[in-house]
């Protein structure tokens, strides 16, 4: 099909996400033909290095042969069946393996399809736990300044990003926020974690009776602009939640699955949350899948003869066998390729290669946590992020800056040559955008 035709038809029929559609008058859509490894190819044969893992979901490259093969096997066996009253091998195996990855701390897995639904489920489960425990007044939530937990009405209630929230504010029961421990300057992070932990403790001391849970993005608040913080905050937040009897929800939708260096970001604080939300990378970037892991104690508070004490959340595609199979294949790759260990080398190589960018006159706050790199471009142009996106595409790299923050969240498959390419083309795209 001719690509112009595809573009026009898409503009006529598809409402694209997170987009002011009128901007496509100036910044055309890219019609994709196929993907392979780090690369996306458009219908004109141009290629793009997927430096953002297609919105942070892809871990082992596009059209990964091992995940493809696992999905093809499952396709011939069971594509989907309802999970109420039925079960199947992929969902059981995935739940058991995730439990093992938490050191058996989080033994019960509840399934949905998207990250925002995982947030909704964790919030509902937490409030319902307190209700079942005779404390129905504990039904409010707390999040960090700059938090992002998804964009359905319940998830927006714990999201603190004006752009996503303001238009829908009247629909939302807004939660309170406490100061974020994040700091762009790594040398001030210990202090920032300390004062944010003090503020959290003070807030909980006053409001614990009405608070069900604190929800955090462990180590990196990605959507607000890759705001990174010290793992010490997680330890302090866990202690404060325990002291005041409030649940801790770890939203690892973006930072889980090795993105921060450990399989779960919480591991770096040496803590276990009461609820852990996963999505994005868990299916390798193949299929919509999200999971909420919870403790035995939570599970027991719902275990009863009365239906209304059970967790009441019905989603048609709960535990979809294909999505679970993609997740199992993803976990297989983590094990057989010792991905967390190899990523240490990859991270060091890309960081070394990026030295020239760190010296760039217009680049500030170069920072990294695990397999997330970010820096801020010193420029006031409100069009900067769209200009860098466009310049990136003409330099064969998919960058999607958040405001002035440019970041890389690449799939875990790049080698030294790929790292050099990414750095060189990113620098060139930024230089082009700064004069555009
Ligand atoms: C992306 C994201 C979500 C929402 O996931 P969706 O699948 O887009 O609904 C929630 N929390 C965090 C931290 C995220 O990065």
mmCIF file of C-alpha atoms and ligand atoms in Angstrom, residues 55-56 113-117 119 148-152 217 220 222-223 251-255 279-280 290, ligand 1:
data_model
loop_
_atom_site.group_PDB
_atom_site.id
_atom_site.type_symbol
_atom_site.label_atom_id
_atom_site.label_comp_id
_atom_site.label_asym_id
_atom_site.label_seq_id
_atom_site.Cartn_x
_atom_site.Cartn_y
_atom_site.Cartn_z
ATOM 1 C CA UNK A 55 6.868 3.554 25.039
ATOM 2 C CA UNK A 56 8.982 1.459 27.433
ATOM 3 C CA UNK A 113 -4.385 -5.832 30.489
ATOM 4 C CA UNK A 114 -3.016 -2.337 30.980
ATOM 5 C CA UNK A 115 -1.010 -0.433 33.521
ATOM 6 C CA UNK A 116 -3.791 1.945 34.508
ATOM 7 C CA UNK A 117 -6.009 -1.047 35.345
ATOM 8 C CA UNK A 119 -3.245 0.789 39.448
ATOM 9 C CA UNK A 148 2.222 9.068 37.133
ATOM 10 C CA UNK A 149 0.130 5.937 37.575
ATOM 11 C CA UNK A 150 -2.002 5.888 34.445
ATOM 12 C CA UNK A 151 -4.901 7.862 33.038
ATOM 13 C CA UNK A 152 -8.200 6.152 33.779
ATOM 14 C CA UNK A 217 7.118 4.613 41.307
ATOM 15 C CA UNK A 220 12.493 6.633 38.836
ATOM 16 C CA UNK A 222 9.500 8.220 34.543
ATOM 17 C CA UNK A 223 6.581 10.139 33.021
ATOM 18 C CA UNK A 251 4.033 0.775 40.696
ATOM 19 C CA UNK A 252 6.783 -1.072 38.809
ATOM 20 C CA UNK A 253 4.939 -0.813 35.502
ATOM 21 C CA UNK A 254 7.814 1.165 33.963
ATOM 22 C CA UNK A 255 10.709 0.407 36.322
ATOM 23 C CA UNK A 279 2.845 -4.205 32.950
ATOM 24 C CA UNK A 280 4.755 -2.766 29.965
ATOM 25 C CA UNK A 290 -0.727 -6.233 33.636
HETATM 26 C C1 LIG B 1 2.825 3.620 31.668
HETATM 27 C C2 LIG B 1 2.599 3.664 33.130
HETATM 28 C C3 LIG B 1 1.345 3.379 33.677
HETATM 29 C C4 LIG B 1 0.116 3.131 32.826
HETATM 30 O O1 LIG B 1 0.244 2.028 32.003
HETATM 31 P P1 LIG B 1 -0.757 1.918 30.744
HETATM 32 O O2 LIG B 1 -0.568 0.536 30.244
HETATM 33 O O3 LIG B 1 -0.259 2.966 29.773
HETATM 34 O O4 LIG B 1 -2.112 2.203 31.225
HETATM 35 C C5 LIG B 1 1.206 3.387 35.049
HETATM 36 N N1 LIG B 1 2.258 3.642 35.844
HETATM 37 C C6 LIG B 1 3.483 3.916 35.363
HETATM 38 C C7 LIG B 1 4.600 4.162 36.306
HETATM 39 C C8 LIG B 1 3.690 3.963 33.982
HETATM 40 O O5 LIG B 1 4.890 4.305 33.503
#
